[in-house]
């Protein structure tokens, strides 16, 4: 990877400058459009603390990462009839159908589960595309930045 391109947000102007842009680290990158992230506190008293904390994170990940917070919005979620969830949920074969990818991961307290992600791999196998994943249970909807986020009403995600 040419680290200087990321650090200076430009391409080198000459072969000599190109040599200075090189980095010995080999990295893999995922390139994506802006994403909406839903954070749900366990209690209402932590909302202000969460809002401040999200702005304090100038950049997520290590020093070469380019994912950052661009806005923080507080909104309400309401029960809805939409069953096409677009968040990661704990995998339950009896409740999940449609297009999804299953991965093993840990939840927020470190317990290991199988999770269903609303994405499917493309023909190359290393590219993932958003997909429709249906959830067989009650759902809630929250509208954030023009995006309708649909998620299970219980603790299945």
PDB file of C-alpha atoms in Angstrom:
ATOM      1  CA  UNK A   1       0.000   0.000   0.000  1.00  0.00           C
ATOM      2  CA  UNK A   2       1.174   3.513  -0.715  1.00  0.00           C
ATOM      3  CA  UNK A   3       0.732   5.018   2.743  1.00  0.00           C
ATOM      4  CA  UNK A   4       1.634   8.558   1.648  1.00  0.00           C
ATOM      5  CA  UNK A   5      -1.418   8.686  -0.616  1.00  0.00           C
ATOM      6  CA  UNK A   6      -3.637   8.129   2.437  1.00  0.00           C
ATOM      7  CA  UNK A   7      -1.709  10.493   4.677  1.00  0.00           C
ATOM      8  CA  UNK A   8      -1.497  13.364   2.201  1.00  0.00           C
ATOM      9  CA  UNK A   9      -4.716  12.640   0.297  1.00  0.00           C
ATOM     10  CA  UNK A  10      -2.950  12.992  -3.071  1.00  0.00           C
ATOM     11  CA  UNK A  11      -0.913  11.049  -5.603  1.00  0.00           C
ATOM     12  CA  UNK A  12       2.878  11.583  -5.775  1.00  0.00           C
ATOM     13  CA  UNK A  13       3.989  14.042  -8.455  1.00  0.00           C
ATOM     14  CA  UNK A  14       7.228  12.280  -9.441  1.00  0.00           C
ATOM     15  CA  UNK A  15       9.034   8.937  -9.266  1.00  0.00           C
ATOM     16  CA  UNK A  16      11.285  10.263  -6.505  1.00  0.00           C
ATOM     17  CA  UNK A  17       8.288  11.379  -4.443  1.00  0.00           C
ATOM     18  CA  UNK A  18       6.632   8.002  -5.126  1.00  0.00           C
ATOM     19  CA  UNK A  19       9.536   6.232  -3.367  1.00  0.00           C
ATOM     20  CA  UNK A  20       8.902   8.317  -0.249  1.00  0.00           C
ATOM     21  CA  UNK A  21       5.221   7.361  -0.307  1.00  0.00           C
ATOM     22  CA  UNK A  22       5.933   3.619  -0.035  1.00  0.00           C
ATOM     23  CA  UNK A  23       5.296   1.732   3.173  1.00  0.00           C
ATOM     24  CA  UNK A  24       6.563  -1.710   4.129  1.00  0.00           C
ATOM     25  CA  UNK A  25       3.235  -2.694   5.726  1.00  0.00           C
ATOM     26  CA  UNK A  26       0.899  -4.829   3.650  1.00  0.00           C
ATOM     27  CA  UNK A  27      -2.726  -4.000   4.319  1.00  0.00           C
ATOM     28  CA  UNK A  28      -6.153  -4.949   3.118  1.00  0.00           C
ATOM     29  CA  UNK A  29      -8.769  -2.268   2.666  1.00  0.00           C
ATOM     30  CA  UNK A  30     -12.518  -2.232   2.407  1.00  0.00           C
ATOM     31  CA  UNK A  31     -13.838   0.683   0.407  1.00  0.00           C
ATOM     32  CA  UNK A  32     -17.400   1.717   1.031  1.00  0.00           C
ATOM     33  CA  UNK A  33     -19.793   4.620   0.844  1.00  0.00           C
ATOM     34  CA  UNK A  34     -20.927   6.457   3.963  1.00  0.00           C
ATOM     35  CA  UNK A  35     -22.721   4.233   6.441  1.00  0.00           C
ATOM     36  CA  UNK A  36     -25.321   4.954   9.068  1.00  0.00           C
ATOM     37  CA  UNK A  37     -24.501   3.329  12.403  1.00  0.00           C
ATOM     38  CA  UNK A  38     -27.243   2.731  14.958  1.00  0.00           C
ATOM     39  CA  UNK A  39     -26.270   2.880  18.647  1.00  0.00           C
ATOM     40  CA  UNK A  40     -28.948   2.010  21.196  1.00  0.00           C
ATOM     41  CA  UNK A  41     -28.184   2.762  24.856  1.00  0.00           C
ATOM     42  CA  UNK A  42     -29.370   0.459  27.621  1.00  0.00           C
ATOM     43  CA  UNK A  43     -30.875   3.439  29.458  1.00  0.00           C
ATOM     44  CA  UNK A  44     -31.972   6.961  28.597  1.00  0.00           C
ATOM     45  CA  UNK A  45     -29.562   8.559  31.051  1.00  0.00           C
ATOM     46  CA  UNK A  46     -26.555   7.628  28.881  1.00  0.00           C
ATOM     47  CA  UNK A  47     -27.708   9.312  25.641  1.00  0.00           C
ATOM     48  CA  UNK A  48     -25.834  12.590  26.215  1.00  0.00           C
ATOM     49  CA  UNK A  49     -22.681  10.723  27.222  1.00  0.00           C
ATOM     50  CA  UNK A  50     -22.865   8.576  24.065  1.00  0.00           C
ATOM     51  CA  UNK A  51     -23.371  11.639  21.851  1.00  0.00           C
ATOM     52  CA  UNK A  52     -20.240  13.291  23.271  1.00  0.00           C
ATOM     53  CA  UNK A  53     -18.221  10.063  23.060  1.00  0.00           C
ATOM     54  CA  UNK A  54     -19.090   9.531  19.389  1.00  0.00           C
ATOM     55  CA  UNK A  55     -17.762  12.995  18.541  1.00  0.00           C
ATOM     56  CA  UNK A  56     -14.577  12.368  20.502  1.00  0.00           C
ATOM     57  CA  UNK A  57     -13.707   9.489  18.211  1.00  0.00           C
ATOM     58  CA  UNK A  58     -12.070  11.485  15.447  1.00  0.00           C
ATOM     59  CA  UNK A  59     -11.198   8.330  13.583  1.00  0.00           C
ATOM     60  CA  UNK A  60     -12.161   4.684  14.120  1.00  0.00           C
ATOM     61  CA  UNK A  61      -9.436   2.079  13.861  1.00  0.00           C
ATOM     62  CA  UNK A  62      -5.673   2.416  13.608  1.00  0.00           C
ATOM     63  CA  UNK A  63      -3.710   5.388  12.295  1.00  0.00           C
ATOM     64  CA  UNK A  64      -4.249   4.436   8.652  1.00  0.00           C
ATOM     65  CA  UNK A  65      -8.030   4.130   8.900  1.00  0.00           C
ATOM     66  CA  UNK A  66     -10.272   6.635   7.237  1.00  0.00           C
ATOM     67  CA  UNK A  67     -13.603   5.918   8.913  1.00  0.00           C
ATOM     68  CA  UNK A  68     -14.793   8.863  10.943  1.00  0.00           C
ATOM     69  CA  UNK A  69     -17.879  10.375  12.545  1.00  0.00           C
ATOM     70  CA  UNK A  70     -19.573  12.950  10.321  1.00  0.00           C
ATOM     71  CA  UNK A  71     -22.823  13.425  12.246  1.00  0.00           C
ATOM     72  CA  UNK A  72     -24.608  12.264  15.399  1.00  0.00           C
ATOM     73  CA  UNK A  73     -28.406  12.256  15.518  1.00  0.00           C
ATOM     74  CA  UNK A  74     -30.784  11.177  18.276  1.00  0.00           C
ATOM     75  CA  UNK A  75     -34.064   9.705  17.066  1.00  0.00           C
ATOM     76  CA  UNK A  76     -36.874   7.498  18.337  1.00  0.00           C
ATOM     77  CA  UNK A  77     -37.629   3.979  17.138  1.00  0.00           C
ATOM     78  CA  UNK A  78     -41.183   2.790  16.607  1.00  0.00           C
ATOM     79  CA  UNK A  79     -42.770  -0.606  16.033  1.00  0.00           C
ATOM     80  CA  UNK A  80     -43.191  -1.272  12.339  1.00  0.00           C
ATOM     81  CA  UNK A  81     -44.458  -3.945   9.935  1.00  0.00           C
ATOM     82  CA  UNK A  82     -41.268  -4.044   7.851  1.00  0.00           C
ATOM     83  CA  UNK A  83     -39.551  -7.437   8.334  1.00  0.00           C
ATOM     84  CA  UNK A  84     -36.561  -6.713   6.079  1.00  0.00           C
ATOM     85  CA  UNK A  85     -33.941  -5.978   8.737  1.00  0.00           C
ATOM     86  CA  UNK A  86     -30.779  -4.167   7.689  1.00  0.00           C
ATOM     87  CA  UNK A  87     -28.629  -4.723  10.771  1.00  0.00           C
ATOM     88  CA  UNK A  88     -26.529  -7.641  11.979  1.00  0.00           C
ATOM     89  CA  UNK A  89     -28.625 -10.110  14.008  1.00  0.00           C
ATOM     90  CA  UNK A  90     -27.906 -13.280  15.943  1.00  0.00           C
ATOM     91  CA  UNK A  91     -28.393 -16.146  13.518  1.00  0.00           C
ATOM     92  CA  UNK A  92     -31.520 -18.202  14.136  1.00  0.00           C
ATOM     93  CA  UNK A  93     -32.454 -20.452  11.209  1.00  0.00           C
ATOM     94  CA  UNK A  94     -36.127 -20.356  12.207  1.00  0.00           C
ATOM     95  CA  UNK A  95     -36.261 -16.512  12.087  1.00  0.00           C
ATOM     96  CA  UNK A  96     -33.836 -15.442   9.352  1.00  0.00           C
ATOM     97  CA  UNK A  97     -34.431 -15.895   5.617  1.00  0.00           C
ATOM     98  CA  UNK A  98     -33.423 -14.280   2.344  1.00  0.00           C
ATOM     99  CA  UNK A  99     -29.939 -13.158   1.402  1.00  0.00           C
ATOM    100  CA  UNK A 100     -27.350 -13.022   4.173  1.00  0.00           C
ATOM    101  CA  UNK A 101     -23.876 -14.124   5.228  1.00  0.00           C
ATOM    102  CA  UNK A 102     -23.262 -15.954   8.522  1.00  0.00           C
ATOM    103  CA  UNK A 103     -20.109 -15.263  10.565  1.00  0.00           C
ATOM    104  CA  UNK A 104     -18.899 -16.224  14.031  1.00  0.00           C
ATOM    105  CA  UNK A 105     -18.319 -13.176  16.253  1.00  0.00           C
ATOM    106  CA  UNK A 106     -18.694 -11.949  19.818  1.00  0.00           C
ATOM    107  CA  UNK A 107     -21.477  -9.779  21.146  1.00  0.00           C
ATOM    108  CA  UNK A 108     -20.986  -6.608  23.206  1.00  0.00           C
ATOM    109  CA  UNK A 109     -20.156  -8.591  26.370  1.00  0.00           C
ATOM    110  CA  UNK A 110     -17.808 -11.100  24.716  1.00  0.00           C
ATOM    111  CA  UNK A 111     -20.145 -14.073  24.203  1.00  0.00           C
ATOM    112  CA  UNK A 112     -19.508 -15.938  20.959  1.00  0.00           C
ATOM    113  CA  UNK A 113     -22.452 -16.418  18.564  1.00  0.00           C
ATOM    114  CA  UNK A 114     -23.193 -16.925  14.904  1.00  0.00           C
ATOM    115  CA  UNK A 115     -24.432 -13.649  13.385  1.00  0.00           C
ATOM    116  CA  UNK A 116     -26.301 -13.046  10.127  1.00  0.00           C
ATOM    117  CA  UNK A 117     -25.160 -10.018   8.102  1.00  0.00           C
ATOM    118  CA  UNK A 118     -27.498  -8.506   5.476  1.00  0.00           C
ATOM    119  CA  UNK A 119     -24.908  -8.882   2.694  1.00  0.00           C
ATOM    120  CA  UNK A 120     -24.075 -11.510   0.086  1.00  0.00           C
ATOM    121  CA  UNK A 121     -20.804 -12.054  -1.741  1.00  0.00           C
ATOM    122  CA  UNK A 122     -20.464 -11.258  -5.402  1.00  0.00           C
ATOM    123  CA  UNK A 123     -19.152 -13.562  -8.097  1.00  0.00           C
ATOM    124  CA  UNK A 124     -15.539 -12.758  -7.108  1.00  0.00           C
ATOM    125  CA  UNK A 125     -16.168 -13.963  -3.557  1.00  0.00           C
ATOM    126  CA  UNK A 126     -14.320 -11.028  -1.970  1.00  0.00           C
ATOM    127  CA  UNK A 127     -16.895  -8.327  -2.689  1.00  0.00           C
ATOM    128  CA  UNK A 128     -20.067  -8.064  -0.608  1.00  0.00           C
ATOM    129  CA  UNK A 129     -23.302  -6.369  -1.614  1.00  0.00           C
ATOM    130  CA  UNK A 130     -26.253  -5.277   0.536  1.00  0.00           C
ATOM    131  CA  UNK A 131     -29.034  -7.856   0.473  1.00  0.00           C
ATOM    132  CA  UNK A 132     -32.542  -8.337   1.772  1.00  0.00           C
ATOM    133  CA  UNK A 133     -32.689 -10.351   4.994  1.00  0.00           C
ATOM    134  CA  UNK A 134     -36.130 -11.078   6.463  1.00  0.00           C
ATOM    135  CA  UNK A 135     -36.656 -11.433  10.187  1.00  0.00           C
ATOM    136  CA  UNK A 136     -39.544 -13.534  11.509  1.00  0.00           C
ATOM    137  CA  UNK A 137     -40.409 -11.504  14.584  1.00  0.00           C
ATOM    138  CA  UNK A 138     -41.371  -8.057  15.811  1.00  0.00           C
ATOM    139  CA  UNK A 139     -39.317  -5.182  14.439  1.00  0.00           C
ATOM    140  CA  UNK A 140     -38.625  -1.545  15.193  1.00  0.00           C
ATOM    141  CA  UNK A 141     -37.839   1.194  12.665  1.00  0.00           C
ATOM    142  CA  UNK A 142     -35.721   4.303  13.132  1.00  0.00           C
ATOM    143  CA  UNK A 143     -35.199   6.927  10.434  1.00  0.00           C
ATOM    144  CA  UNK A 144     -31.689   8.409  10.384  1.00  0.00           C
ATOM    145  CA  UNK A 145     -30.236  10.687   7.704  1.00  0.00           C
ATOM    146  CA  UNK A 146     -32.841   9.587   5.184  1.00  0.00           C
ATOM    147  CA  UNK A 147     -32.195   5.898   5.862  1.00  0.00           C
ATOM    148  CA  UNK A 148     -34.826   3.629   7.411  1.00  0.00           C
ATOM    149  CA  UNK A 149     -33.101   1.238   9.829  1.00  0.00           C
ATOM    150  CA  UNK A 150     -35.112  -1.886  10.628  1.00  0.00           C
ATOM    151  CA  UNK A 151     -34.052  -4.064  13.553  1.00  0.00           C
ATOM    152  CA  UNK A 152     -35.495  -6.732  15.868  1.00  0.00           C
ATOM    153  CA  UNK A 153     -37.430  -5.416  18.872  1.00  0.00           C
ATOM    154  CA  UNK A 154     -35.803  -7.894  21.255  1.00  0.00           C
ATOM    155  CA  UNK A 155     -32.212  -8.809  22.043  1.00  0.00           C
ATOM    156  CA  UNK A 156     -31.599 -10.914  18.924  1.00  0.00           C
ATOM    157  CA  UNK A 157     -29.095  -8.556  17.392  1.00  0.00           C
TER     158      UNK A 157
END
